[in-house]
PDB file of N, CA and C in Angstrom:
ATOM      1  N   UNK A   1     210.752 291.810  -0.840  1.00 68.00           N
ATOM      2  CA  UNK A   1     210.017 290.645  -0.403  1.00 68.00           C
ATOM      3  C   UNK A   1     208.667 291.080   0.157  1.00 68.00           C
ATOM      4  N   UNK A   2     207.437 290.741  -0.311  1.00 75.00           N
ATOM      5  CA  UNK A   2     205.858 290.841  -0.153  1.00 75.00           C
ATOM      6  C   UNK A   2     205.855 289.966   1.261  1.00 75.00           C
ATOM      7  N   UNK A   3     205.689 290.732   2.460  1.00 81.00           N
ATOM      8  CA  UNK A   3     205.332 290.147   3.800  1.00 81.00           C
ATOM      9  C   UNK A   3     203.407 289.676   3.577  1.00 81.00           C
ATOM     10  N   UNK A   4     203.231 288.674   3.566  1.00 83.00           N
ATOM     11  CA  UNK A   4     200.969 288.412   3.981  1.00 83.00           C
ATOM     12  C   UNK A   4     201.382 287.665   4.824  1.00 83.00           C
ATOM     13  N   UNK A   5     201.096 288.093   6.417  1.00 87.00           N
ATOM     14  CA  UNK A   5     200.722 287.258   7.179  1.00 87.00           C
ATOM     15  C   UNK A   5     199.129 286.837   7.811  1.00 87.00           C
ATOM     16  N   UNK A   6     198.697 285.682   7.873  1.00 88.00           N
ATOM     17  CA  UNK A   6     197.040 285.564   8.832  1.00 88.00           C
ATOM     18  C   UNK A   6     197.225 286.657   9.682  1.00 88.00           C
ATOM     19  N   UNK A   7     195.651 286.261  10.557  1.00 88.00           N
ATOM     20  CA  UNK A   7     195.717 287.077  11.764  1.00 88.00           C
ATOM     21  C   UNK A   7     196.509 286.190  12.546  1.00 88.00           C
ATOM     22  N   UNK A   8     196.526 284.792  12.728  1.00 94.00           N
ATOM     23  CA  UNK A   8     196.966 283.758  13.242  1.00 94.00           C
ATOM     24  C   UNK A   8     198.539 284.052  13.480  1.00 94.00           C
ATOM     25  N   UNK A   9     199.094 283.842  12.085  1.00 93.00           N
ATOM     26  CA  UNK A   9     200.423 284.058  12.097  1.00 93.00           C
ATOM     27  C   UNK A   9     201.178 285.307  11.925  1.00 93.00           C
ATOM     28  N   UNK A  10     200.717 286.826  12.317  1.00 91.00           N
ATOM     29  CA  UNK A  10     200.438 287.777  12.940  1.00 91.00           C
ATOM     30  C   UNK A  10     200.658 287.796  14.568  1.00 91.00           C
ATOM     31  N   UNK A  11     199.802 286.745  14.813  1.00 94.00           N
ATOM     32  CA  UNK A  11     200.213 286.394  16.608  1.00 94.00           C
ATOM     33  C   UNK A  11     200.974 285.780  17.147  1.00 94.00           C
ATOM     34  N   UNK A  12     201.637 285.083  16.197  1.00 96.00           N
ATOM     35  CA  UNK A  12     202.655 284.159  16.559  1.00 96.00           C
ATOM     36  C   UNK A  12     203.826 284.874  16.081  1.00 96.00           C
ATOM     37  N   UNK A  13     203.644 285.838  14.916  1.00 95.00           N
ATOM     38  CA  UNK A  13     205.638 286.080  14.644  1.00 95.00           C
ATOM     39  C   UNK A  13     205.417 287.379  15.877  1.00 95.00           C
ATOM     40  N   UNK A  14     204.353 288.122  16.261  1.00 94.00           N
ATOM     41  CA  UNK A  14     204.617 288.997  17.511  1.00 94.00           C
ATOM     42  C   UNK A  14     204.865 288.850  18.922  1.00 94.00           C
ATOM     43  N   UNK A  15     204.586 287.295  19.008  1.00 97.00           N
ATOM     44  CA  UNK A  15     205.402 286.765  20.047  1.00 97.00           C
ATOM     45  C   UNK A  15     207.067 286.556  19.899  1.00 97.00           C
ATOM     46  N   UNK A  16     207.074 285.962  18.754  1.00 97.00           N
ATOM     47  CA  UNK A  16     208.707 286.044  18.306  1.00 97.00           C
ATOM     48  C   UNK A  16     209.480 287.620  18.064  1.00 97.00           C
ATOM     49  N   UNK A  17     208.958 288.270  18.010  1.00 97.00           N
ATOM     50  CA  UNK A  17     209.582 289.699  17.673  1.00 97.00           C
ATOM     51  C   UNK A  17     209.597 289.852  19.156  1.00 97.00           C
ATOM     52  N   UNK A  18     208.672 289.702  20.099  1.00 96.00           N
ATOM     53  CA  UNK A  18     208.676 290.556  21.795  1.00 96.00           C
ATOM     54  C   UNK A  18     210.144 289.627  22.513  1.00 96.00           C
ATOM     55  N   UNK A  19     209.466 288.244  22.154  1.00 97.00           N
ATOM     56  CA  UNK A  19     210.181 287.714  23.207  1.00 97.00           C
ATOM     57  C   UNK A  19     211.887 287.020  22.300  1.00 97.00           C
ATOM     58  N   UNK A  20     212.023 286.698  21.404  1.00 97.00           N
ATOM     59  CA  UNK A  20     213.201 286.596  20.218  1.00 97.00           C
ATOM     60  C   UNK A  20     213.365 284.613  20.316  1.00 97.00           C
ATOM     61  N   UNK A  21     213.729 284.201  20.096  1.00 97.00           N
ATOM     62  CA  UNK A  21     213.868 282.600  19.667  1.00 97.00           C
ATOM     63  C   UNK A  21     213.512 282.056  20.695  1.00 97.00           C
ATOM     64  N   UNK A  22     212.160 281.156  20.257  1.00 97.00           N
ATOM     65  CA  UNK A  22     211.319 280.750  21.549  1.00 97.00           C
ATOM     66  C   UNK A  22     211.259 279.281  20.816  1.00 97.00           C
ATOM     67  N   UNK A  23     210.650 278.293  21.955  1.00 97.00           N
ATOM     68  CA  UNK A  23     209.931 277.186  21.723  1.00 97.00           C
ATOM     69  C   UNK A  23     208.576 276.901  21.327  1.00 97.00           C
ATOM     70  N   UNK A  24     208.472 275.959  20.829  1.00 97.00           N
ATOM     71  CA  UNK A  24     206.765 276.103  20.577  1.00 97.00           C
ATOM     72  C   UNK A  24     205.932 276.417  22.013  1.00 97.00           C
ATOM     73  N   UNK A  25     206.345 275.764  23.149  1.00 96.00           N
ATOM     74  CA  UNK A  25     205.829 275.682  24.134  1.00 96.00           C
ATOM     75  C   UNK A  25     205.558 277.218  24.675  1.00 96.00           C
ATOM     76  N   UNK A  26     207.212 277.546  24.356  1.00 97.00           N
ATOM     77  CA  UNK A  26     207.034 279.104  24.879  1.00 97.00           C
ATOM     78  C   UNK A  26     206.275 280.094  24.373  1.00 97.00           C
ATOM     79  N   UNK A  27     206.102 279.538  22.668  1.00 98.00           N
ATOM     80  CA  UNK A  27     205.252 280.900  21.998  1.00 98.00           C
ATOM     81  C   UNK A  27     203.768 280.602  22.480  1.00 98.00           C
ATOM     82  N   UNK A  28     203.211 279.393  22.586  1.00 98.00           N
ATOM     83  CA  UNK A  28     202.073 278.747  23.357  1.00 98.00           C
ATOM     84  C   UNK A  28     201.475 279.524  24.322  1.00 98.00           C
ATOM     85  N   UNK A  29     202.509 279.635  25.616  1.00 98.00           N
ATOM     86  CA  UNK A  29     202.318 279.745  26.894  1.00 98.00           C
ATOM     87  C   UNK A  29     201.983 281.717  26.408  1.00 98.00           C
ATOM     88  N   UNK A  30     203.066 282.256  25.838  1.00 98.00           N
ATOM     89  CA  UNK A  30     202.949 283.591  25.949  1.00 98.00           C
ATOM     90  C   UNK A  30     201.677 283.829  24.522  1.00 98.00           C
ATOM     91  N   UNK A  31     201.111 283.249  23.769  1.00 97.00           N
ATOM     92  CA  UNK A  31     199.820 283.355  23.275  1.00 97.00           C
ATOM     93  C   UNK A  31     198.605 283.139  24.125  1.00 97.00           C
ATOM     94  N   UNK A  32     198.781 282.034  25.316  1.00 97.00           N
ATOM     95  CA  UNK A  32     197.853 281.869  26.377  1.00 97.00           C
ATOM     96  C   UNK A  32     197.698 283.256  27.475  1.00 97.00           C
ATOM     97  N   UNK A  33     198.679 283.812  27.093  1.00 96.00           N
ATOM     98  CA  UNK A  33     198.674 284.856  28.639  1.00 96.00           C
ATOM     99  C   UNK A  33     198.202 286.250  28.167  1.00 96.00           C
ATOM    100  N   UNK A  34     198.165 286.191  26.665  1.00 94.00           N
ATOM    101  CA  UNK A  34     197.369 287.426  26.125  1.00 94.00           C
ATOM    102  C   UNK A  34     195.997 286.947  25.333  1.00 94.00           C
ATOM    103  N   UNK A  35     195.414 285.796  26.344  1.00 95.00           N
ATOM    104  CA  UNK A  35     193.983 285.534  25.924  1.00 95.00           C
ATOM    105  C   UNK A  35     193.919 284.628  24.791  1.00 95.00           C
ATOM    106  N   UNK A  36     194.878 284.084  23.581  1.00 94.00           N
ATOM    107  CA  UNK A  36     194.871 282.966  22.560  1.00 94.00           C
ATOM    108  C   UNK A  36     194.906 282.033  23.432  1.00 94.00           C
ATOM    109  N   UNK A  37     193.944 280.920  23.407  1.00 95.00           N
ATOM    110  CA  UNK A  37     194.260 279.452  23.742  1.00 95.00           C
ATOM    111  C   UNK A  37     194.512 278.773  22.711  1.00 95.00           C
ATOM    112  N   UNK A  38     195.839 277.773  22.497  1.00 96.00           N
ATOM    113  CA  UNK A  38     195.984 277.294  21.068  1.00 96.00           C
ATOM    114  C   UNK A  38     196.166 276.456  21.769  1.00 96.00           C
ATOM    115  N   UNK A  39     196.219 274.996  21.081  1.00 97.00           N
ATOM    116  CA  UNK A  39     196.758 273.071  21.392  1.00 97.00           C
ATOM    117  C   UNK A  39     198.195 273.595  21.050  1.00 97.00           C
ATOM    118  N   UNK A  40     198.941 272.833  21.590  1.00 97.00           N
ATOM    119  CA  UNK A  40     200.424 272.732  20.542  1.00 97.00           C
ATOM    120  C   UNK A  40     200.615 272.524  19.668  1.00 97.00           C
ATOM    121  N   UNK A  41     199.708 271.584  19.138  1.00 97.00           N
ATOM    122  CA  UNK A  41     200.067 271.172  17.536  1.00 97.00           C
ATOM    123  C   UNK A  41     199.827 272.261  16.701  1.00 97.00           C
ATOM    124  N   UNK A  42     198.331 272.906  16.773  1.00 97.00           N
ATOM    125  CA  UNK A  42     198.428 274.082  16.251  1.00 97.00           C
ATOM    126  C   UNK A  42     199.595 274.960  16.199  1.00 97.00           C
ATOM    127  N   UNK A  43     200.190 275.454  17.494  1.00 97.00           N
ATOM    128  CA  UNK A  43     201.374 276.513  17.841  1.00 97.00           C
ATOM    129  C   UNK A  43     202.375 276.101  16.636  1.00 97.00           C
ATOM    130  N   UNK A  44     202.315 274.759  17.188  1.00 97.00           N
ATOM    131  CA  UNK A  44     203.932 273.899  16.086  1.00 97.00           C
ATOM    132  C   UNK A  44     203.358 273.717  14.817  1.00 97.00           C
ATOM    133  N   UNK A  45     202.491 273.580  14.101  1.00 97.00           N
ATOM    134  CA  UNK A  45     201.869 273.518  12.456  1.00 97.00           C
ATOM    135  C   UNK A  45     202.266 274.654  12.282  1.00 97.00           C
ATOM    136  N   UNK A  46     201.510 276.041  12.919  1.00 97.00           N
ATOM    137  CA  UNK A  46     201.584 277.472  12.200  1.00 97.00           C
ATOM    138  C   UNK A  46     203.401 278.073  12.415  1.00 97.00           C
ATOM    139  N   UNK A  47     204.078 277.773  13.048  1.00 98.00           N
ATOM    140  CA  UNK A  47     205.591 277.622  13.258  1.00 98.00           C
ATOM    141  C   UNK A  47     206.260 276.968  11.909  1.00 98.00           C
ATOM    142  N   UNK A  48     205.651 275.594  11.578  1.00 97.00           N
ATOM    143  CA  UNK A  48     206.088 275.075  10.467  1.00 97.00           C
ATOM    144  C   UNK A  48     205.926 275.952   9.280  1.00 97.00           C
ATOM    145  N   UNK A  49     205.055 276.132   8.941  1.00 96.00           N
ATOM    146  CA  UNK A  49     204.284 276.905   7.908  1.00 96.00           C
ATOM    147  C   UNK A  49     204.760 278.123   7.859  1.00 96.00           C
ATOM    148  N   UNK A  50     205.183 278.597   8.887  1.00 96.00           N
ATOM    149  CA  UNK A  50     206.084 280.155   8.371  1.00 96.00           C
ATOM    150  C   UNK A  50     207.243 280.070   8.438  1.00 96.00           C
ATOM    151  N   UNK A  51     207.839 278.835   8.764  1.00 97.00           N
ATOM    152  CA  UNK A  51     209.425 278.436   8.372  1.00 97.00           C
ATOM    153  C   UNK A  51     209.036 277.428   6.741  1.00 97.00           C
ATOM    154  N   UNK A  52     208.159 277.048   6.664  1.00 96.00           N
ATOM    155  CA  UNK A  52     208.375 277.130   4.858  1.00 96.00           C
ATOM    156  C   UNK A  52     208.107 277.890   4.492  1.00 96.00           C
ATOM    157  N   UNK A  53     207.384 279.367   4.746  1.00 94.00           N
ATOM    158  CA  UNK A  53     207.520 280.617   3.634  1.00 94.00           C
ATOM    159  C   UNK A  53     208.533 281.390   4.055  1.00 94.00           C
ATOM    160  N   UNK A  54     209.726 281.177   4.874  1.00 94.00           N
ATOM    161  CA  UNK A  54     210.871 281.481   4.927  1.00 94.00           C
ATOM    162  C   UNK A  54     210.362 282.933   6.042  1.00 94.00           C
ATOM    163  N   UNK A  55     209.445 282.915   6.790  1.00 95.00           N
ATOM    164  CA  UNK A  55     209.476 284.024   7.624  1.00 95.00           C
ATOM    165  C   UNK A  55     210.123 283.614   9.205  1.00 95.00           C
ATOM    166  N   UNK A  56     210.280 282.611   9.616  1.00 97.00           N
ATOM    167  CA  UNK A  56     210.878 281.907  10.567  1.00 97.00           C
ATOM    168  C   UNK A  56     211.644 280.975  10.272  1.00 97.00           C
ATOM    169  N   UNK A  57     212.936 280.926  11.242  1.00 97.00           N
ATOM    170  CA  UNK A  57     213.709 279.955  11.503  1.00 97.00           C
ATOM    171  C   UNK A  57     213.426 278.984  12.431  1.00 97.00           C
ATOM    172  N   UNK A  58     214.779 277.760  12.436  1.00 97.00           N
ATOM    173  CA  UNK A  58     214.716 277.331  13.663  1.00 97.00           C
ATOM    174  C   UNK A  58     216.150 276.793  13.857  1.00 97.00           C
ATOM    175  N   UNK A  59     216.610 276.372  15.270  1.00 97.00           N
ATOM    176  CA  UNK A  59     217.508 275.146  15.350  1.00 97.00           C
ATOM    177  C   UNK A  59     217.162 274.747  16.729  1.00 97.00           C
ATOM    178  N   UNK A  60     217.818 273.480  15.788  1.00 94.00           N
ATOM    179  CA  UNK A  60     217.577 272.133  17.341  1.00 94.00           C
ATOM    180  C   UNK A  60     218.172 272.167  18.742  1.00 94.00           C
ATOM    181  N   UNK A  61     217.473 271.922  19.352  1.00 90.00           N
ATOM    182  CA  UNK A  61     217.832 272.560  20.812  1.00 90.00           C
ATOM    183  C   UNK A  61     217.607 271.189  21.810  1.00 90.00           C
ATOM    184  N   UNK A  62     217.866 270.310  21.542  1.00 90.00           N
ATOM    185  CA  UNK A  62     218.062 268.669  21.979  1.00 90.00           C
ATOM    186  C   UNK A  62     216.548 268.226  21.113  1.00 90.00           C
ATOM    187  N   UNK A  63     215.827 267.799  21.754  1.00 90.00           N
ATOM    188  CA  UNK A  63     214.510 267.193  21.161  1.00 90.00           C
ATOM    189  C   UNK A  63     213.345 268.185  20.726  1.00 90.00           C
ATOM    190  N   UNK A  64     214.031 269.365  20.866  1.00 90.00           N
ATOM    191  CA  UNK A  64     212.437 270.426  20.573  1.00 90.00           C
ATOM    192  C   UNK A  64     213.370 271.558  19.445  1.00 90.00           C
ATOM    193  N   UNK A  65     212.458 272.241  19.029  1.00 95.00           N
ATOM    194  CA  UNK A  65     213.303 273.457  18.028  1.00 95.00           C
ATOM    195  C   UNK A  65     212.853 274.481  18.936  1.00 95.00           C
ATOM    196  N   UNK A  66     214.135 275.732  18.151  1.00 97.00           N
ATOM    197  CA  UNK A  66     213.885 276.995  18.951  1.00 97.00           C
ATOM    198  C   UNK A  66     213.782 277.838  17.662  1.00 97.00           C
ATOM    199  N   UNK A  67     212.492 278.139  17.086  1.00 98.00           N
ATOM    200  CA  UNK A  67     211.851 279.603  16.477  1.00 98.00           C
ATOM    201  C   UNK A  67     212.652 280.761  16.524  1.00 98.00           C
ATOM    202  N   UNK A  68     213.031 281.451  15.215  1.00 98.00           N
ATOM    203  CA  UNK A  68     213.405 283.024  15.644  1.00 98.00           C
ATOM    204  C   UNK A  68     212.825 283.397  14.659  1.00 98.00           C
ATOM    205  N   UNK A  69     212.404 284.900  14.377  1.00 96.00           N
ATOM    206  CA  UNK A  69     211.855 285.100  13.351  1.00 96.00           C
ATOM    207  C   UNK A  69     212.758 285.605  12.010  1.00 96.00           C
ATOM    208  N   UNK A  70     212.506 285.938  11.002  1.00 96.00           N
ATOM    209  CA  UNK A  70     213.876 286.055   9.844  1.00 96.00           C
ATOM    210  C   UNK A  70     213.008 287.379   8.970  1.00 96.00           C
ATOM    211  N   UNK A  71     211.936 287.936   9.521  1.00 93.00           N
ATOM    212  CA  UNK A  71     211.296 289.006   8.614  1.00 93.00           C
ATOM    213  C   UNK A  71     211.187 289.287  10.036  1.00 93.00           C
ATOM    214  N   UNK A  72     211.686 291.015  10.252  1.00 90.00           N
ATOM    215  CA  UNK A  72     211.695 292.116  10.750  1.00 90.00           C
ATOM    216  C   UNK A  72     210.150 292.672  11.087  1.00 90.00           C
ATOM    217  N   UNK A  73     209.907 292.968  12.317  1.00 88.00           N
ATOM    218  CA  UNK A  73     208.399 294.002  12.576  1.00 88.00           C
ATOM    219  C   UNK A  73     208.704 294.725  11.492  1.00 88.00           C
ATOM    220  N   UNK A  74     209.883 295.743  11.554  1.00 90.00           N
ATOM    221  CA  UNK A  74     209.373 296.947  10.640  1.00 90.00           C
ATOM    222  C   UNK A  74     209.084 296.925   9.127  1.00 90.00           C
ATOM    223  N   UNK A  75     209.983 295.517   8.374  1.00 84.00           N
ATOM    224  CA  UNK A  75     209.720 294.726   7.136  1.00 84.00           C
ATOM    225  C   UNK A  75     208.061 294.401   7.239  1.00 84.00           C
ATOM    226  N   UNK A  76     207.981 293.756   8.216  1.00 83.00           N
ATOM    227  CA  UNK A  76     206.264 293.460   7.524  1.00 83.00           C
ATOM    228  C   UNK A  76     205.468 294.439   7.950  1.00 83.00           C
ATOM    229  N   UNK A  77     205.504 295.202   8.466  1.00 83.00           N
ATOM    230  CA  UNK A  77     205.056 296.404   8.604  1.00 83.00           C
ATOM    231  C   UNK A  77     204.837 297.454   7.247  1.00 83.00           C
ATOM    232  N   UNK A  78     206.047 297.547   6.795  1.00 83.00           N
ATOM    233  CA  UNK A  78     206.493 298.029   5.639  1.00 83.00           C
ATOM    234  C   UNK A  78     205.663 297.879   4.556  1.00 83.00           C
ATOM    235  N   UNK A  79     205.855 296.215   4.417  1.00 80.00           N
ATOM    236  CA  UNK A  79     204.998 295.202   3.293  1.00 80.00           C
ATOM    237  C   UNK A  79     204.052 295.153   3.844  1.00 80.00           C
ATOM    238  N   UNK A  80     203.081 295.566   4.977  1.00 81.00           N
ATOM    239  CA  UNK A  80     201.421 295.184   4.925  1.00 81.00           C
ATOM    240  C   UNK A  80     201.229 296.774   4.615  1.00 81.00           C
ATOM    241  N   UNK A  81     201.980 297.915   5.001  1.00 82.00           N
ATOM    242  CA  UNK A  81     201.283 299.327   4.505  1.00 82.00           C
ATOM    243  C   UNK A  81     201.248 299.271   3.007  1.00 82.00           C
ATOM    244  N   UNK A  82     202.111 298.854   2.661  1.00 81.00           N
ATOM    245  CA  UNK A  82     202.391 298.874   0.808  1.00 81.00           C
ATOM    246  C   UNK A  82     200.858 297.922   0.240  1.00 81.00           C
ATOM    247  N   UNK A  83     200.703 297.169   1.096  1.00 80.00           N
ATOM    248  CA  UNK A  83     198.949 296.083   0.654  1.00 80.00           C
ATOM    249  C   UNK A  83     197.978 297.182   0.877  1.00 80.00           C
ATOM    250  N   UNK A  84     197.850 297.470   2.301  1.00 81.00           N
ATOM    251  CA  UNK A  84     196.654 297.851   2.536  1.00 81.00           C
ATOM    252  C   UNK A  84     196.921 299.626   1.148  1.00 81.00           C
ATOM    253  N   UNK A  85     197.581 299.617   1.170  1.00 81.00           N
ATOM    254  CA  UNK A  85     197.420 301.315   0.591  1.00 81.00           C
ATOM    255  C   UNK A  85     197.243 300.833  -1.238  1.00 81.00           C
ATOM    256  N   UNK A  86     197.685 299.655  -2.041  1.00 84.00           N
ATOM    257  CA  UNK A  86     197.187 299.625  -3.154  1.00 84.00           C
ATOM    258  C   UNK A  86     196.050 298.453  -2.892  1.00 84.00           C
ATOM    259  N   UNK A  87     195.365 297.789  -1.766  1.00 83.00           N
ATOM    260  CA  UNK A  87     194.176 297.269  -1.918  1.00 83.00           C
ATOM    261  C   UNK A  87     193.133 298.230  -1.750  1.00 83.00           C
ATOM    262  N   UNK A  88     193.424 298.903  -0.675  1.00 83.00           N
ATOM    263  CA  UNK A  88     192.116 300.212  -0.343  1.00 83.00           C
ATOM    264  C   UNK A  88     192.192 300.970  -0.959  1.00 83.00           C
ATOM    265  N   UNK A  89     193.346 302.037  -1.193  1.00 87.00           N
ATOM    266  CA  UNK A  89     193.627 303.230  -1.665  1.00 87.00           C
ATOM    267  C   UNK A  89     194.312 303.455  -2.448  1.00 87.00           C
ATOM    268  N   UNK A  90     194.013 302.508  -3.854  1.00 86.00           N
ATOM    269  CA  UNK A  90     193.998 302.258  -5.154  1.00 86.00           C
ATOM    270  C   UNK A  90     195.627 302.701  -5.425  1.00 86.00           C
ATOM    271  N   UNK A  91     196.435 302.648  -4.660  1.00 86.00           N
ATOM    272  CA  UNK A  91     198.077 303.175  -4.521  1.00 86.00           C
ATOM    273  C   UNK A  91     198.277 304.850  -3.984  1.00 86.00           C
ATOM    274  N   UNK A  92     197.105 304.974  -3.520  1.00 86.00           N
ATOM    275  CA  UNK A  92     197.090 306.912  -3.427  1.00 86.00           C
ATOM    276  C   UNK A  92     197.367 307.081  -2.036  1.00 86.00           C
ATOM    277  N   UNK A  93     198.527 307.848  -1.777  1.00 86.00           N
ATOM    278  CA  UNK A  93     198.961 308.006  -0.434  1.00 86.00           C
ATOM    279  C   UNK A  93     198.805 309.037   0.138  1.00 86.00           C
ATOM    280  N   UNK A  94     197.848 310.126  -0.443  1.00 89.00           N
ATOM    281  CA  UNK A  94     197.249 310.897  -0.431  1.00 89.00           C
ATOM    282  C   UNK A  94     195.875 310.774   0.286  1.00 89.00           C
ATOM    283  N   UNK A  95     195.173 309.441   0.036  1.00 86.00           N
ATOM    284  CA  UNK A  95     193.516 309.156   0.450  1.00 86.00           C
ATOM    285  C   UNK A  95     194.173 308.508   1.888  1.00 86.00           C
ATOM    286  N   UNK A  96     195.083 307.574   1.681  1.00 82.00           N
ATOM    287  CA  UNK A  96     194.997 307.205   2.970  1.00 82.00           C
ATOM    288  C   UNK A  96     195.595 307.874   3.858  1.00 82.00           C
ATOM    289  N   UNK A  97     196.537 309.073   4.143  1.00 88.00           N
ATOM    290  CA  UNK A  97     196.500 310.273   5.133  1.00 88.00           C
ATOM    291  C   UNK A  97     195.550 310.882   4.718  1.00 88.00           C
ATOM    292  N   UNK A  98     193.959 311.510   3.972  1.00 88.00           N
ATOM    293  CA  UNK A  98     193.210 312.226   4.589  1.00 88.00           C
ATOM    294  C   UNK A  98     192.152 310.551   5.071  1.00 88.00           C
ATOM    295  N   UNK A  99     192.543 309.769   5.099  1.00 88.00           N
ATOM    296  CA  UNK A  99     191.173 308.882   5.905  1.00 88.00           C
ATOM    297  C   UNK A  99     192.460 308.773   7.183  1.00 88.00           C
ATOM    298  N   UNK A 100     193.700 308.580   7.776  1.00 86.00           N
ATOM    299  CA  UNK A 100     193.796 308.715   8.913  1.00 86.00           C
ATOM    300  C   UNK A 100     193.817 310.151   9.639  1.00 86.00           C
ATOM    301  N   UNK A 101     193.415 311.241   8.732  1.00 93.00           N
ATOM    302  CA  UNK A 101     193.414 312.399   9.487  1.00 93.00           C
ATOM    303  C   UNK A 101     192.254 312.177   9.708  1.00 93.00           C
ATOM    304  N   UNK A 102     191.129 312.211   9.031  1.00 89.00           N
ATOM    305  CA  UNK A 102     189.806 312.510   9.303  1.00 89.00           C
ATOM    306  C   UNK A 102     189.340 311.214  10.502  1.00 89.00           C
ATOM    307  N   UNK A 103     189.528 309.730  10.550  1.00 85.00           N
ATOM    308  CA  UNK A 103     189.398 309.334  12.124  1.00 85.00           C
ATOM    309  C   UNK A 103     190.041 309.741  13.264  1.00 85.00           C
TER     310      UNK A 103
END
């Protein structure tokens, strides 16, 4: 499975990986406390949107949902080294350890 996340939704499944099945409110509050100011609706759109590309869950928790995530840090981790190394470094895993040796 090919992990592309935004930078956006990047910040939001790393709130779900730190803190594990949150509310919108909660992923909100803990995006506010590392400097993101988002509205809620935003928080809850980009929540939606990665529970239709199947990278988040949810269940109902009386009137609000509770978020967990369903793709692993080390999965998209995995799947963004596998991008960046055949977008930059034409699949050569060779160029990209001598460009992280040489910074």
């Amino acid at each position: 499975m090919t992990v592309d996340f935004t930078a956006r939704e990047l910040d939001i499944m790393s709130v779900l990986w730190r803190l594990g099945a949150s509310t919108v409110a909660e992923v909100r509050e803990a995006l506010a406390s590392e400097g993101t100011v988002l509205a809620y609706n935003t928080v809850l759109t980009m929540l939606r949107i990665l529970d239709e590309k199947g990278y988040v869950g949810h269940v109902e928790e009386g009137r609000a949902f509770r978020f967990h995530a369903l793709v692993g840090k080390r999965a998209a981790g995995a799947s963004a080294l596998a991008s960046t190394l055949n977008r930059l470094f034409e699949g050569s895993a060779e160029a990209l350890v001598a460009q992280l040796v040489e910074e």
